[in-house]
Amino acid sequence: MTIVVLGLGQDFRRDDGIGHAIAREVAARAAPAIRVHAADGEPTRLLDAWDGAELAVLIDSVVCDCPRAGTVRRYDSTAVTLSSVRATSTHGLGLVAALELAALLDRLPRRWVLYTVEVADVGFGCGLSPAAARAIEPVVSAVLAEVSGG
């Protein structure tokens, strides 16, 4: 089974780096057969990264109107429709739009799981806020369980 983990974000946009931070931790702990990437969210690169995957686990930061930084949500393609995913990405087109594009082009992974982490600080600079940083370990554990079939 081909499994891909994609952490989206920008390390130089404070909490937007959460996806990359989680991807680094997953890469350090996951089986070597798991493909783990840090991505910037550009749609065509995402389609290429999950090409042929039977499972793609995606991690992204989201900005909400009234953010509760560190709040994690899980979406599974077997249980939700893309239109029900309410996530405002910090990236231009956004991950949901990339998934919609992949569906139109018949380039979706067989199954995808999306973890979003609410963030409040996406200003320029390095380092995660304490609230975002607290979300790393629970999401890493959840992703490792996803990719191990548990």
Coordinates of N, CA and C in Angstrom, one line a residue:
M1 N 0.8 -1.2 0.0 CA 0.0 0.0 0.0 C 0.9 1.2 0.0
T2 N 0.6 2.2 -0.9 CA 1.4 3.4 -1.0 C 0.7 4.4 -0.1
I3 N 1.5 4.9 0.9 CA 1.0 5.9 1.8 C 1.9 7.1 1.8
V4 N 1.2 8.3 1.7 CA 1.9 9.6 1.7 C 1.4 10.5 2.8
V5 N 2.3 11.1 3.5 CA 2.0 12.1 4.5 C 2.5 13.4 4.0
L6 N 1.6 14.4 4.0 CA 2.0 15.8 3.5 C 1.7 16.8 4.6
G7 N 2.7 17.4 5.1 CA 2.5 18.6 6.0 C 2.6 19.8 5.2
L8 N 1.6 20.6 5.2 CA 1.6 21.9 4.4 C 1.9 23.1 5.3
G9 N 2.5 24.1 4.6 CA 2.7 25.3 5.4 C 4.0 26.0 4.9
Q10 N 4.3 27.0 5.7 CA 5.5 27.9 5.5 C 6.2 28.1 6.8
D11 N 7.4 27.6 6.9 CA 8.1 27.7 8.2 C 8.4 29.2 8.6
F12 N 8.3 30.1 7.7 CA 8.6 31.5 8.0 C 7.4 32.3 8.2
R13 N 6.2 31.7 8.4 CA 5.0 32.3 8.7 C 4.4 31.9 10.1
R14 N 5.2 31.8 11.1 CA 4.9 31.4 12.4 C 4.1 30.1 12.5
D15 N 2.8 30.2 12.9 CA 2.0 29.0 13.1 C 1.7 28.3 11.8
D16 N 1.9 28.9 10.7 CA 1.7 28.2 9.4 C 2.7 27.1 9.3
G17 N 3.7 27.1 10.0 CA 4.7 26.0 10.0 C 4.3 24.7 10.7
I18 N 3.1 24.7 11.2 CA 2.7 23.5 12.0 C 2.7 22.2 11.1
G19 N 2.3 22.3 9.9 CA 2.2 21.2 9.0 C 3.6 20.6 8.8
H20 N 4.6 21.5 8.6 CA 6.0 21.1 8.4 C 6.5 20.5 9.7
A21 N 6.3 21.1 10.8 CA 6.7 20.5 12.1 C 6.2 19.1 12.3
I22 N 4.9 18.9 12.0 CA 4.4 17.6 12.2 C 5.0 16.6 11.2
A23 N 5.2 17.0 10.0 CA 5.8 16.1 9.0 C 7.2 15.7 9.4
R24 N 7.9 16.6 10.0 CA 9.3 16.3 10.4 C 9.2 15.2 11.5
E25 N 8.3 15.4 12.4 CA 8.2 14.4 13.5 C 7.7 13.0 13.0
V26 N 6.8 13.1 12.1 CA 6.3 11.8 11.5 C 7.4 11.1 10.7
A27 N 8.2 11.9 10.0 CA 9.3 11.3 9.2 C 10.3 10.6 10.1
A28 N 10.5 11.2 11.2 CA 11.5 10.6 12.2 C 11.0 9.3 12.8
R29 N 9.7 9.1 12.8 CA 9.1 7.9 13.6 C 8.4 6.9 12.7
A30 N 8.1 7.3 11.5 CA 7.3 6.4 10.6 C 8.2 5.3 9.9
A31 N 7.6 4.3 9.5 CA 8.3 3.3 8.7 C 8.9 3.9 7.5
P32 N 10.0 3.4 7.0 CA 10.7 3.9 5.8 C 9.9 3.9 4.6
A33 N 8.9 3.0 4.5 CA 8.1 2.9 3.3 C 7.1 4.1 3.2
I34 N 6.8 4.8 4.2 CA 5.9 5.9 4.2 C 6.6 7.1 3.6
R35 N 6.0 7.7 2.6 CA 6.5 8.9 2.0 C 6.0 10.1 2.7
V36 N 6.9 10.8 3.3 CA 6.6 12.0 4.1 C 7.2 13.3 3.4
H37 N 6.4 14.3 3.2 CA 6.9 15.5 2.5 C 6.4 16.7 3.3
A38 N 7.2 17.8 3.3 CA 6.7 19.1 3.7 C 6.4 19.8 2.4
A39 N 5.2 20.4 2.3 CA 4.8 21.0 1.0 C 4.3 22.5 1.3
D40 N 4.4 23.3 0.3 CA 3.9 24.7 0.4 C 2.5 24.9 0.1
G41 N 1.8 23.8 -0.4 CA 0.4 23.9 -0.7 C 0.0 24.2 -2.1
E42 N 1.0 24.4 -3.0 CA 0.8 24.6 -4.4 C 0.1 23.4 -5.0
P43 N -1.1 23.6 -5.6 CA -1.9 22.5 -6.0 C -1.3 21.4 -6.9
T44 N -0.5 21.8 -7.9 CA 0.0 20.8 -8.8 C 1.1 20.0 -8.1
R45 N 1.8 20.6 -7.2 CA 2.8 19.8 -6.5 C 2.2 18.8 -5.5
L46 N 1.0 19.2 -5.0 CA 0.3 18.3 -4.2 C -0.2 17.1 -5.0
L47 N -0.8 17.4 -6.1 CA -1.3 16.3 -7.0 C -0.1 15.3 -7.3
D48 N 1.0 15.9 -7.6 CA 2.2 15.0 -7.9 C 2.6 14.2 -6.7
A49 N 2.6 14.9 -5.5 CA 3.1 14.2 -4.3 C 2.2 13.0 -3.9
W50 N 0.9 13.1 -4.1 CA 0.0 12.0 -3.7 C -0.4 11.1 -4.9
D51 N 0.3 11.3 -6.0 CA 0.0 10.5 -7.2 C 0.2 9.1 -6.9
G52 N -0.8 8.3 -7.2 CA -0.8 6.8 -7.0 C -0.9 6.4 -5.5
A53 N -1.1 7.3 -4.6 CA -1.3 6.9 -3.2 C -2.6 6.2 -2.9
E54 N -2.6 5.2 -2.1 CA -3.8 4.6 -1.7 C -4.4 5.3 -0.5
L55 N -3.4 6.0 0.3 CA -3.8 6.8 1.4 C -2.9 8.0 1.5
A56 N -3.5 9.2 1.5 CA -2.8 10.4 1.7 C -3.3 11.0 3.0
V57 N -2.3 11.3 3.9 CA -2.7 12.0 5.2 C -2.1 13.4 5.1
L58 N -3.0 14.4 5.2 CA -2.7 15.8 5.0 C -2.8 16.5 6.3
I59 N -1.9 17.4 6.5 CA -1.9 18.2 7.7 C -1.7 19.7 7.3
D60 N -2.6 20.5 7.7 CA -2.6 22.0 7.4 C -3.1 22.8 8.5
S61 N -2.6 24.0 8.5 CA -3.1 25.0 9.4 C -4.3 25.7 8.8
V62 N -5.2 26.2 9.6 CA -6.3 26.9 9.2 C -6.6 28.1 10.0
V63 N -7.1 29.2 9.4 CA -7.4 30.4 10.0 C -8.9 30.5 10.2
C64 N -9.4 30.7 11.4 CA -10.9 30.8 11.6 C -11.2 32.2 12.0
D65 N -12.5 32.5 11.9 CA -12.9 33.9 12.3 C -12.6 34.1 13.8
C66 N -12.9 33.2 14.6 CA -12.7 33.2 16.1 C -11.8 32.1 16.4
P67 N -10.5 32.2 16.1 CA -9.6 31.0 16.3 C -9.4 30.5 17.7
R68 N -9.4 29.2 17.9 CA -9.0 28.6 19.1 C -7.7 27.9 18.8
A69 N -6.6 28.7 18.9 CA -5.3 28.1 18.4 C -5.1 26.8 19.1
G70 N -4.6 25.8 18.2 CA -4.3 24.5 18.7 C -5.4 23.5 18.5
T71 N -6.7 24.0 18.2 CA -7.8 23.1 18.0 C -7.5 22.2 16.7
V72 N -7.7 20.9 16.9 CA -7.4 20.0 15.8 C -8.8 19.4 15.3
R73 N -8.9 19.3 14.0 CA -10.1 18.6 13.4 C -9.6 17.6 12.5
R74 N -10.4 16.5 12.3 CA -10.0 15.4 11.4 C -11.2 15.2 10.4
Y75 N -10.8 15.1 9.1 CA -11.8 14.9 8.1 C -11.3 13.7 7.3
D76 N -12.2 12.8 7.0 CA -11.9 11.6 6.3 C -12.7 11.5 5.0
S77 N -12.1 11.2 3.9 CA -12.8 11.2 2.6 C -13.9 10.1 2.6
T78 N -13.8 9.1 3.4 CA -14.9 8.1 3.5 C -16.1 8.5 4.2
A79 N -16.0 9.7 5.0 CA -17.1 10.1 5.8 C -17.6 11.5 5.5
V80 N -16.9 12.3 4.7 CA -17.3 13.7 4.5 C -17.2 13.9 3.0
T81 N -17.8 15.0 2.6 CA -17.7 15.5 1.2 C -16.8 16.7 1.3
L82 N -16.1 17.0 0.2 CA -15.3 18.2 0.2 C -16.0 19.5 0.6
S83 N -17.3 19.6 0.1 CA -18.0 20.8 0.4 C -18.3 21.0 1.9
S84 N -18.2 19.9 2.7 CA -18.4 20.0 4.1 C -17.2 20.4 4.9
V85 N -16.0 20.4 4.3 CA -14.8 20.8 4.9 C -14.7 22.3 5.0
R86 N -14.8 22.8 6.2 CA -14.8 24.3 6.4 C -13.4 24.7 6.9
A87 N -12.5 24.9 6.0 CA -11.2 25.2 6.3 C -10.7 26.4 5.4
T88 N -10.3 27.5 6.0 CA -9.7 28.6 5.3 C -8.2 28.4 5.4
S89 N -7.6 28.0 4.3 CA -6.2 27.8 4.3 C -5.4 29.1 4.4
T90 N -4.2 29.0 4.9 CA -3.3 30.2 4.8 C -2.6 30.3 3.5
H91 N -2.8 29.3 2.6 CA -2.2 29.3 1.3 C -3.2 29.9 0.3
G92 N -2.6 30.3 -0.9 CA -3.4 31.0 -1.9 C -4.7 30.2 -2.3
L93 N -4.6 29.2 -3.1 CA -5.7 28.4 -3.5 C -6.3 27.6 -2.5
G94 N -5.5 27.0 -1.6 CA -6.0 26.2 -0.5 C -6.1 24.7 -0.8
L95 N -6.0 23.9 0.2 CA -5.9 22.5 0.1 C -7.3 21.9 -0.4
V96 N -8.4 22.5 0.1 CA -9.7 22.0 -0.3 C -9.8 22.2 -1.8
A97 N -9.4 23.3 -2.3 CA -9.5 23.6 -3.8 C -8.6 22.6 -4.5
A98 N -7.4 22.3 -4.0 CA -6.5 21.3 -4.6 C -7.2 19.9 -4.7
L99 N -7.9 19.5 -3.6 CA -8.6 18.3 -3.6 C -9.7 18.3 -4.6
E100 N -10.4 19.4 -4.7 CA -11.5 19.5 -5.7 C -10.9 19.4 -7.1
L101 N -9.8 20.0 -7.4 CA -9.1 19.9 -8.7 C -8.7 18.5 -9.0
A102 N -8.1 17.8 -8.0 CA -7.7 16.4 -8.1 C -8.9 15.6 -8.5
A103 N -10.1 15.8 -7.8 CA -11.3 15.0 -8.1 C -11.7 15.2 -9.6
L104 N -11.6 16.5 -10.0 CA -12.0 16.7 -11.4 C -11.1 16.1 -12.4
L105 N -9.8 16.0 -12.1 CA -8.8 15.4 -12.9 C -8.6 13.9 -12.7
D106 N -9.4 13.3 -11.8 CA -9.3 11.9 -11.5 C -7.9 11.6 -10.9
R107 N -7.4 12.5 -10.0 CA -6.0 12.3 -9.5 C -6.0 12.3 -7.9
L108 N -7.2 12.0 -7.4 CA -7.3 11.9 -5.9 C -6.6 10.6 -5.5
P109 N -6.0 10.6 -4.3 CA -5.6 9.3 -3.7 C -6.9 8.5 -3.5
R110 N -6.8 7.2 -3.3 CA -7.9 6.3 -3.1 C -8.7 6.8 -1.9
R111 N -7.9 7.2 -0.8 CA -8.5 7.7 0.4 C -7.6 8.8 0.9
W112 N -8.2 9.8 1.5 CA -7.4 10.9 2.1 C -8.0 11.2 3.5
V113 N -7.1 11.6 4.4 CA -7.5 12.1 5.7 C -6.8 13.4 5.9
L114 N -7.6 14.4 6.4 CA -7.0 15.7 6.6 C -7.1 16.1 8.1
Y115 N -6.0 16.5 8.6 CA -5.9 17.1 10.0 C -5.7 18.5 9.8
T116 N -6.6 19.3 10.4 CA -6.4 20.8 10.4 C -6.1 21.2 11.9
V117 N -5.2 22.2 12.0 CA -4.9 22.8 13.3 C -5.2 24.3 13.2
E118 N -6.1 24.8 14.0 CA -6.4 26.2 14.0 C -5.2 27.0 14.5
V119 N -5.0 28.1 13.8 CA -3.9 29.0 14.2 C -4.3 30.4 14.3
A120 N -3.6 31.2 15.0 CA -3.9 32.6 15.1 C -2.8 33.5 14.6
D121 N -1.6 33.1 14.6 CA -0.4 33.9 14.2 C 0.2 33.4 13.0
V122 N 0.0 34.0 11.9 CA 0.6 33.6 10.6 C 1.4 34.8 10.1
G123 N 1.9 35.6 11.0 CA 2.7 36.7 10.6 C 4.1 36.2 10.2
F124 N 5.0 37.1 9.7 CA 6.3 36.7 9.3 C 7.2 36.5 10.5
G125 N 7.9 35.4 10.5 CA 8.8 35.0 11.5 C 8.8 33.5 11.7
C126 N 9.8 33.1 12.5 CA 9.9 31.6 12.8 C 9.4 31.3 14.1
G127 N 9.0 30.0 14.3 CA 8.6 29.5 15.6 C 7.1 29.5 15.7
L128 N 6.6 28.4 16.4 CA 5.2 28.3 16.6 C 4.8 28.9 17.9
S129 N 3.5 29.3 18.0 CA 3.0 29.8 19.3 C 2.9 28.6 20.2
P130 N 2.8 28.8 21.5 CA 2.7 27.7 22.5 C 1.4 26.9 22.2
A131 N 0.3 27.5 21.9 CA -0.9 26.8 21.6 C -0.8 25.9 20.4
A132 N -0.2 26.4 19.3 CA 0.0 25.5 18.1 C 1.0 24.4 18.4
A133 N 2.1 24.7 19.1 CA 3.1 23.7 19.5 C 2.5 22.6 20.3
R134 N 1.5 22.9 21.1 CA 0.9 21.8 21.9 C 0.1 20.8 21.0
A135 N -0.2 21.2 19.8 CA -1.0 20.3 18.9 C -0.1 19.3 18.2
I136 N 1.2 19.5 18.2 CA 2.1 18.7 17.5 C 2.0 17.2 17.9
E137 N 2.3 16.9 19.2 CA 2.3 15.5 19.6 C 1.0 14.8 19.4
P138 N -0.2 15.4 19.7 CA -1.4 14.6 19.5 C -1.6 14.3 18.0
V139 N -1.3 15.3 17.1 CA -1.5 15.0 15.7 C -0.5 14.0 15.1
V140 N 0.8 14.1 15.6 CA 1.8 13.1 15.2 C 1.3 11.7 15.6
S141 N 0.8 11.6 16.8 CA 0.3 10.3 17.3 C -0.8 9.8 16.4
A142 N -1.7 10.7 16.1 CA -2.9 10.3 15.3 C -2.5 9.9 13.9
V143 N -1.5 10.7 13.3 CA -1.1 10.4 11.9 C -0.3 9.0 11.9
L144 N 0.5 8.7 12.9 CA 1.2 7.5 13.0 C 0.2 6.3 13.1
A145 N -0.9 6.5 13.8 CA -1.9 5.5 13.9 C -2.6 5.3 12.6
E146 N -2.9 6.4 11.9 CA -3.5 6.3 10.5 C -2.6 5.4 9.6
V147 N -1.3 5.7 9.6 CA -0.5 5.1 8.6 C -0.1 3.6 9.0
S148 N -0.3 3.3 10.2 CA 0.0 1.9 10.7 C -1.3 1.1 10.6
G149 N -2.4 1.7 10.2 CA -3.7 0.9 10.1 C -4.4 0.9 11.4
G150 N -4.0 1.6 12.4 CA -4.6 1.5 13.7 C -5.5 2.7 14.0

